Coordinates of C-alpha atoms and ligand atoms in Angstrom, one line a residue:
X189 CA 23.3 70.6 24.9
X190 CA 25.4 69.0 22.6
X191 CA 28.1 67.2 23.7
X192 CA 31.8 68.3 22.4
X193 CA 33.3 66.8 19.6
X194 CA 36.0 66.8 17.0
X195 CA 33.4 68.0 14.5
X196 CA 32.8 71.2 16.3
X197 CA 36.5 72.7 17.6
X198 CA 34.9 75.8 18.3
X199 CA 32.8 74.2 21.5
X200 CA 35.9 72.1 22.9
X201 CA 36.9 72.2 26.2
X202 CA 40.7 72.4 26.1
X203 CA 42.7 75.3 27.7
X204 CA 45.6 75.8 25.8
X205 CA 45.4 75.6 22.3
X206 CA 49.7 74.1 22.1
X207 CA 50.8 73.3 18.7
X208 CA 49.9 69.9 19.6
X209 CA 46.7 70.7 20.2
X210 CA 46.1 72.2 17.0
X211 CA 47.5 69.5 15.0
X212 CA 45.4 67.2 16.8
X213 CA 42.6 69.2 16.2
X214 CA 43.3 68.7 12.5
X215 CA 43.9 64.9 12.4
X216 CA 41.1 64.9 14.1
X217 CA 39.0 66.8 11.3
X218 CA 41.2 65.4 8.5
X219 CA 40.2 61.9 9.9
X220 CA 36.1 62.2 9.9
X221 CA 35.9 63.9 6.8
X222 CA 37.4 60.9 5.4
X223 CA 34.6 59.0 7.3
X224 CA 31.2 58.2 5.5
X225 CA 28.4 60.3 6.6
X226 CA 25.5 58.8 6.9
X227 CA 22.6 58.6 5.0
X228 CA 19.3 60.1 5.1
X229 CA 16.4 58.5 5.9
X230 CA 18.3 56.2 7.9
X231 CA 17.4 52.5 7.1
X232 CA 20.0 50.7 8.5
X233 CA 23.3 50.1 10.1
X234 CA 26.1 51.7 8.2
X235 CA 29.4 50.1 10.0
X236 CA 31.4 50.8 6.9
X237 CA 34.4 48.8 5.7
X238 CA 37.3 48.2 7.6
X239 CA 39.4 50.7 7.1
X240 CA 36.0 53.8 7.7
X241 CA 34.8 55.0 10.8
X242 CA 31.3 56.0 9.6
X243 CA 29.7 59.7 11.7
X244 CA 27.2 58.7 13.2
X245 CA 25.0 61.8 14.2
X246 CA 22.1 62.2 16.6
X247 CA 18.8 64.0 15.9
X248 CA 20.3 67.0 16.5
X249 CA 23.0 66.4 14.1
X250 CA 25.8 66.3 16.4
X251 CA 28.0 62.9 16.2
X252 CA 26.6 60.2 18.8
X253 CA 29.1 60.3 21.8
X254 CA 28.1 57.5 24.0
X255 CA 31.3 55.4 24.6
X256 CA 31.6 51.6 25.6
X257 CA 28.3 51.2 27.3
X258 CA 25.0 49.7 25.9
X259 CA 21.5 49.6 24.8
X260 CA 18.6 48.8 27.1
X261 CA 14.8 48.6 25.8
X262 CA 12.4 50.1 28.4
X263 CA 8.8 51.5 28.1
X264 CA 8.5 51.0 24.7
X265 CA 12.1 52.8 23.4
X266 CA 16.2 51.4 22.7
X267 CA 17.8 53.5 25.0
X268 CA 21.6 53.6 24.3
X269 CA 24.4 54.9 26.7
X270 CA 27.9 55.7 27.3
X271 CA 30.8 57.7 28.7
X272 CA 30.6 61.0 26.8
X273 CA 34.7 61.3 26.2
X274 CA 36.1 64.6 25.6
X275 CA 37.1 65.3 22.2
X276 CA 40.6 65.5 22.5
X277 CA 43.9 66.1 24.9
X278 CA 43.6 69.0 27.7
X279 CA 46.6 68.2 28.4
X280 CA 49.9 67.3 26.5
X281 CA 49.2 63.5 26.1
X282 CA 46.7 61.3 24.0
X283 CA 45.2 59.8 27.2
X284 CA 42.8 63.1 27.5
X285 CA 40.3 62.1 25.3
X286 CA 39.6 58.7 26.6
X287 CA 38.4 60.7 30.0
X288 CA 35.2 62.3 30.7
X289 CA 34.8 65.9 32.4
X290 CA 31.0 66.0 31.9
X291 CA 29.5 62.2 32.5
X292 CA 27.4 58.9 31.3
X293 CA 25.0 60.2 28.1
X294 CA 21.6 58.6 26.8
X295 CA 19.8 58.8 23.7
X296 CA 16.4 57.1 22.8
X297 CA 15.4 55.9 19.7
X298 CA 12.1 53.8 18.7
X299 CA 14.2 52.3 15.5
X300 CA 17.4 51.8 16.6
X301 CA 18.9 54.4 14.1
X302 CA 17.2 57.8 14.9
X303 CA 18.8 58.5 18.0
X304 CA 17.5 61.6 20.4
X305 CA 20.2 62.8 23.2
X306 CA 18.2 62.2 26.4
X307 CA 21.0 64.1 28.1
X308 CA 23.5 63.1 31.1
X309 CA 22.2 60.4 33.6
X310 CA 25.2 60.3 35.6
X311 CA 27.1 63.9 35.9
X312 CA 30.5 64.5 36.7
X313 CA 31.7 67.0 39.3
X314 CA 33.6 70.4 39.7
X315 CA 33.7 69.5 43.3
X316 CA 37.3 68.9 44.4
X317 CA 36.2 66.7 47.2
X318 CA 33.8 64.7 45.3
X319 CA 34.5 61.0 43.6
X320 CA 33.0 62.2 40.2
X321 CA 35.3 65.2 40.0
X322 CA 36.3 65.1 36.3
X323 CA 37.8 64.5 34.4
X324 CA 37.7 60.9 35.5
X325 CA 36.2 57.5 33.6
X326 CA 33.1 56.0 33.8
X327 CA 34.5 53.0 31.8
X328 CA 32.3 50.7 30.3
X329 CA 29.0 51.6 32.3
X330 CA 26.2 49.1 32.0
X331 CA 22.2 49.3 33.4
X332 CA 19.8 46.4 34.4
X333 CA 16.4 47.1 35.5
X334 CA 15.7 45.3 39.0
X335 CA 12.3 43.4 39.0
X336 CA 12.2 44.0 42.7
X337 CA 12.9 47.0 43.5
X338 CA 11.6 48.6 39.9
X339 CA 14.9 50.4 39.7
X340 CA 17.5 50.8 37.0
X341 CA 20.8 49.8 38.5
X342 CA 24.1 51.2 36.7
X343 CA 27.4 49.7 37.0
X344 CA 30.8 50.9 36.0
X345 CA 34.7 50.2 35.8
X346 CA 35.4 53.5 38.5
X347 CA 38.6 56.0 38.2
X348 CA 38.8 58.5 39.9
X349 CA 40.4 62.3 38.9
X350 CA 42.8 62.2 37.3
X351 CA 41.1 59.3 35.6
X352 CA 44.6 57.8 35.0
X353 CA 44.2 54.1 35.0
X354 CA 45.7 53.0 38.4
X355 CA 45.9 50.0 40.8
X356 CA 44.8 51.8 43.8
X357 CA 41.5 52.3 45.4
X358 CA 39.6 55.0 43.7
X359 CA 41.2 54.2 40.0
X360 CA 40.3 50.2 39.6
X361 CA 36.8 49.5 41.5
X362 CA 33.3 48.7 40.3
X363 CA 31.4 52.6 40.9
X364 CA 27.7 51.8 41.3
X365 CA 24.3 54.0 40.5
X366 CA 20.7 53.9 40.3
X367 CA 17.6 55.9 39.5
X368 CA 13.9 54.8 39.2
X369 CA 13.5 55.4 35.8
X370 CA 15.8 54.6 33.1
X371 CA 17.0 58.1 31.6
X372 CA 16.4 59.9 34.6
X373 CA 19.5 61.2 36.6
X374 CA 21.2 58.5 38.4
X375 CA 22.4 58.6 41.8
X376 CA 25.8 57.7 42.6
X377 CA 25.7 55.0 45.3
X378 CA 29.9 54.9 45.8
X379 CA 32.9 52.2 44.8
X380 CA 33.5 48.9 45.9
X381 CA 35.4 46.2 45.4
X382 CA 33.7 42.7 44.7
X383 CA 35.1 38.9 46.1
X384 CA 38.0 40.8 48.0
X385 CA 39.5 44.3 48.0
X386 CA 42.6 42.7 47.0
X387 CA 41.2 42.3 43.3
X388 CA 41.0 45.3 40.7
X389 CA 38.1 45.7 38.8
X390 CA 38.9 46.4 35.4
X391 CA 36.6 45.8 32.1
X392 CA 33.1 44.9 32.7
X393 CA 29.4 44.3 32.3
X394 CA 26.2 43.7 34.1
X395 CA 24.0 40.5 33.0
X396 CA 20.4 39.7 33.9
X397 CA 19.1 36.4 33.8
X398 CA 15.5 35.0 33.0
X399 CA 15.0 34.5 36.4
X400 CA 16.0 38.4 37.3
X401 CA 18.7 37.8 38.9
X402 CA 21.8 39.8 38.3
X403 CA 25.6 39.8 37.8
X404 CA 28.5 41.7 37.3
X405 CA 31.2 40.1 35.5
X406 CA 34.6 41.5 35.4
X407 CA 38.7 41.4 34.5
X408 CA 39.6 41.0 38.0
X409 CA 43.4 41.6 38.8
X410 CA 45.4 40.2 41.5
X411 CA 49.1 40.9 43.1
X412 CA 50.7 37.6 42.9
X413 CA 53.7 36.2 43.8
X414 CA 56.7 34.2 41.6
X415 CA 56.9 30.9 43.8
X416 CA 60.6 30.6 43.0
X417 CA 61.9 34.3 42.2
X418 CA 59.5 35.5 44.8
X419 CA 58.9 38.6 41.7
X420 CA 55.5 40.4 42.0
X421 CA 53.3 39.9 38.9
X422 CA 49.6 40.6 38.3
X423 CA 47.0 38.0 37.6
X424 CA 44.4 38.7 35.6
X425 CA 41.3 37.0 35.0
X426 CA 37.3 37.1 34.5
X427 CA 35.2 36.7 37.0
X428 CA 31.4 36.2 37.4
X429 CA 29.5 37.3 40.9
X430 CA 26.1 36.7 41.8
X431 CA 24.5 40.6 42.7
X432 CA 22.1 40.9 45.9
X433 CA 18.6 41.1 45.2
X434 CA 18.5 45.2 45.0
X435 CA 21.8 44.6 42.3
X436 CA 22.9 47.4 44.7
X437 CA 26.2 45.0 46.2
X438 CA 27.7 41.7 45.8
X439 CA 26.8 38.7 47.4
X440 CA 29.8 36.1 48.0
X441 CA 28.8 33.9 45.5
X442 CA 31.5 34.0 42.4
X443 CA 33.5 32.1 40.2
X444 CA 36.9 32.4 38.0
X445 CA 36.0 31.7 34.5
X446 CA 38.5 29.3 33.2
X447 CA 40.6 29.7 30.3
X448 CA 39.7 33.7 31.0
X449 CA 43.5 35.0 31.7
X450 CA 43.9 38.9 29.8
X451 CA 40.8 38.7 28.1
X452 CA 38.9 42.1 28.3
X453 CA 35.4 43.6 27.7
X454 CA 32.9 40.7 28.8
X455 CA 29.6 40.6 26.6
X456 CA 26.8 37.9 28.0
X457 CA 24.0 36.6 26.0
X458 CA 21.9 34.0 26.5
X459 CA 19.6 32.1 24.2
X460 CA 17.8 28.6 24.8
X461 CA 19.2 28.1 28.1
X462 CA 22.6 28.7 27.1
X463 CA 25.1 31.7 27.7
X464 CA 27.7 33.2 25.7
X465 CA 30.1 35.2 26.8
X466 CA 32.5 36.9 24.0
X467 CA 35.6 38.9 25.2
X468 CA 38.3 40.6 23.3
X469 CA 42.1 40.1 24.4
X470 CA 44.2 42.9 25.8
X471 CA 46.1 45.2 24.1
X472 CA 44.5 48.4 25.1
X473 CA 43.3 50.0 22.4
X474 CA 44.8 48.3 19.4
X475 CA 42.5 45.9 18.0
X476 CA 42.9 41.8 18.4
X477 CA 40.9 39.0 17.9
X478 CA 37.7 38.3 19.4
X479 CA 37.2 35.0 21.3
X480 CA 34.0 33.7 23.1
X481 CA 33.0 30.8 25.8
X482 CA 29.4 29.0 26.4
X483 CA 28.0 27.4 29.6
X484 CA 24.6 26.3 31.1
X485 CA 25.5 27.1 34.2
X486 CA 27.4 30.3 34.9
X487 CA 28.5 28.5 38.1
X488 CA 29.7 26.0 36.2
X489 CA 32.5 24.7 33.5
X490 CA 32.9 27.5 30.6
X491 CA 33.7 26.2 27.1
X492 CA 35.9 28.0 25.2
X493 CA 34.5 28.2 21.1
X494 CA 37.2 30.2 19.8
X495 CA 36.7 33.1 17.2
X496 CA 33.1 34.4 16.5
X497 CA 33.9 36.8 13.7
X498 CA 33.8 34.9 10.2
X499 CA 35.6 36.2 6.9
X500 CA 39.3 38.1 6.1
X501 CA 40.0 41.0 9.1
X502 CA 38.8 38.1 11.8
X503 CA 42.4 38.6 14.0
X504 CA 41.3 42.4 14.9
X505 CA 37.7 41.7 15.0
X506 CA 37.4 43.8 12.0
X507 CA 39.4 46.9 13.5
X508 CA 37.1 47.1 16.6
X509 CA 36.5 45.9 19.9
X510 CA 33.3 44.5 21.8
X511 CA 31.2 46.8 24.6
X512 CA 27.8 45.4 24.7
X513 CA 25.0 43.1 23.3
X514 CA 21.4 43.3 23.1
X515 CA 17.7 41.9 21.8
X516 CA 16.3 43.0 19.4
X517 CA 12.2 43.9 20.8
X518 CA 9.9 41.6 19.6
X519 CA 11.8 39.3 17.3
X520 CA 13.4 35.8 18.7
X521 CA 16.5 34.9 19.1
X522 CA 17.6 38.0 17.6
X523 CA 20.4 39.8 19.0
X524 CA 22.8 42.6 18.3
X525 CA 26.3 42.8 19.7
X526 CA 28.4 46.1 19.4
X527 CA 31.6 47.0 19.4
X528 CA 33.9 50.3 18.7
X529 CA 36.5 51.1 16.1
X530 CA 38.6 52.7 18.4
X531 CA 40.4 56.0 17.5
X532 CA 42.9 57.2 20.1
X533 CA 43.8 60.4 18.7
X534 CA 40.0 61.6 19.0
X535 CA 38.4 59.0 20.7
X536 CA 35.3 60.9 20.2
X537 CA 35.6 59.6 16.5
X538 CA 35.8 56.2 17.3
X539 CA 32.9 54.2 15.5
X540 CA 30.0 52.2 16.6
X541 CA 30.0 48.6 14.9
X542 CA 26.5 46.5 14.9
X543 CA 26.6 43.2 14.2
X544 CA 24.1 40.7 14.0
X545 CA 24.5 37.6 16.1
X546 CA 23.7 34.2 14.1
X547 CA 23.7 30.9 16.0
X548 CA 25.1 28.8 13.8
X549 CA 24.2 25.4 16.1
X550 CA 22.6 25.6 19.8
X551 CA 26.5 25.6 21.1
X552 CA 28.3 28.1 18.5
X553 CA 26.9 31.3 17.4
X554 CA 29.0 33.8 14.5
X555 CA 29.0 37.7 14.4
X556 CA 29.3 38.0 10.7
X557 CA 30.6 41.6 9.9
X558 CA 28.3 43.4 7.2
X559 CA 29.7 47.1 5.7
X560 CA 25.4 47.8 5.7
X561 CA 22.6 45.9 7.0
X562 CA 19.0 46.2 8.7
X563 CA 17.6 44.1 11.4
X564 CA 14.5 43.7 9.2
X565 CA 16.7 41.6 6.5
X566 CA 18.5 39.6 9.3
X567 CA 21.3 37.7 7.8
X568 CA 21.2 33.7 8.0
X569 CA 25.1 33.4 7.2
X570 CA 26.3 29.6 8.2
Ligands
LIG1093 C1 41.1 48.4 26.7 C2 39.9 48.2 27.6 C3 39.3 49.5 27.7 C4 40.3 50.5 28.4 C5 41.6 50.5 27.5 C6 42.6 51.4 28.2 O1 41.7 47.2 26.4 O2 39.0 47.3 27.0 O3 38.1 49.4 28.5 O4 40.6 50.1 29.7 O5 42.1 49.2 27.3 O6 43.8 51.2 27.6

């Protein structure tokens, strides 16, 4: 099944074509054809410049709409996933397309730029008294495999239908799923709330370390108080905590990350003993600078590096906006962090941006931006 997208209005999924449906329909179309499609025999990554949001098409030939998530190697295949979003508005606001009415979508590829749709591993509901009645978001879902129980464990930023973002339960908590093989269908598990259920989960991501154990680090928000007005605010900050052994629930072992305050969608890495976690800052979806920490101990002091990205469009992290990174199989020290050129009016056109991470000394690494690369020809920018 392919999925819908602004490349194919005839299979969408709205109701009422309005007028400003329509007209979205045709930025929509206006705005890819001005994209780069890419090439045949794929060779490479093809992120284009800075002002293109290259298609990026699956086997089948339909664009690649797996949003925000990752890429996991298992059994010999990359396996990349995502929330599929919905091409455009069903209703009469932009928010529509940043929702999901059908679920979290794999594709496999041996190569890492031939990518076959697996299919949904994580299937929204028509069930009114469900939690994964669509549409809703699966925002930012991540999978680790657990060494214990040989299970692939999938975590999300949960909200519910509507899938307005919301401060309630059911709109800002950590959704959690799991299935014994890695693009099999996932079973829902439910929604929690890790440290306290006083503290929203918002942006996120799942890191497993050497050792197997895992953790789920998130932009944890907070009701606070003005000592001296006595004015409600929000606090919002990173935090890191320690998964049980199944990576099914937390355990009460966490931390604040320091100098974390409104910094969004948490990437880990580790290389040498070291760990790097690069964030973006909040905006929502417009673009802003990239910024990252390192640590030997992620109970311990965070450092904060500053900007990764190196050359001219470095305060909008080249028009995009970090989801996951990964290792490249086989090949040391080599890893690939991605992010998404964001495109609100069809977020189904937003791009997927591969960059390859170079560590510059053991305590700074860069994510140099490159219009086309390979991982064969890795680049050895200083
Ligand atoms: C971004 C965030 C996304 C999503 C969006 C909504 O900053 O990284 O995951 O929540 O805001 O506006």
């Amino acid at each position: 099944m392919n999925a819908n997208n602004c490349f194919h209005p005839i299979a969408t999924t709205f109701v009422q074509p309005t007028c400003l449906s329509l007209l979205l329909v045709g930025i929509c179309l206006s705005a890819t054809s001005a994209g780069l499609a890419r090439t045949e025999p794929a060779n490479g990554f093809h992120n284009g410049e800075v002002s293109e949001r290259v298609k990026w098409l699956d086997t089948d030939g339909h664009l690649i709409n797996a949003h925000d998530g990752g890429i996991l190697f298992a059994d010999g295949k990359y396996y990349w996933y995502g929330m599929e979003l919905r091409p455009f508005m069903a209703t009469n606001t932009l928010a529509g397309g940043q929702k999901t009415t059908t679920g979290v979508v794999m594709y496999s590829s041996t190569n890492l730029f031939d990518w076959k749709r697996e299919g949904l591993i994580l299937s929204c509901s028509t069930d009114p008294n469900s939690l994964l009645k669509g549409p809703m978001r699966f925002e930012r879902p991540k999978i680790i495999f657990n060494d214990k129980t040989k299970k692939y464990v999938m975590w999300f930023h949960y909200v519910g239908y509507p899938g307005d973002h919301g401060q309630d339960i059911g709109t800002a908590d950590a959704g959690v799923a799991v299935s014994d093989t890695i693009n099999g269908r996932y079973t829902f598990l439910g929604i929690q709330r890790p440290i306290s259920d006083k503290g929203e989960v918002k942006d996120c991501t799942l890191f497993k370390d050497d050792d197997g154990s895992g953790y789920f680090i998130y932009d944890r928000v907070v009701p606070t108080s003005d000592p001296l007005t006595g004015k409600m605010d929000k606090k919002r900050s990173l935090h890191i905590v320690k998964l049980s052994d199944d990576f099914l629930t937390c355990t009460k072992t966490y931390k604040e990350i320091e100098n974390s305050a409104r910094r969004e969608a948490p990437v880990m890495i580790k290389r040498n003993g070291r760990y790097f976690l690069i964030t973006s800052g909040m905006s929502g979806w417009a673009y802003n600078r990239s910024s990252y920490f390192q640590t030997t101990n992620l109970f311990g002091a965070y450092e904060l590096m500053g900007d990764p990205c190196t050359g001219t469009n470095t305060a909008t992290t080249y028009d995009s906006q970090g989801t996951h990174a990964f290792a490249v199989e086989g090949q040391k020290d080599r890893f690939i962090f991605i992010s998404e050129r964001h495109y609100t009016p069809c977020m189904t056109d937003s791009s997927y941006i591969f960059w390859p991470v170079v560590f510059t000394t053991p305590t700074n690494l860069h994510l140099p931006y490159l219009p086309e690369w390979d991982a064969e020809h890795w680049p050895t920018e200083k």
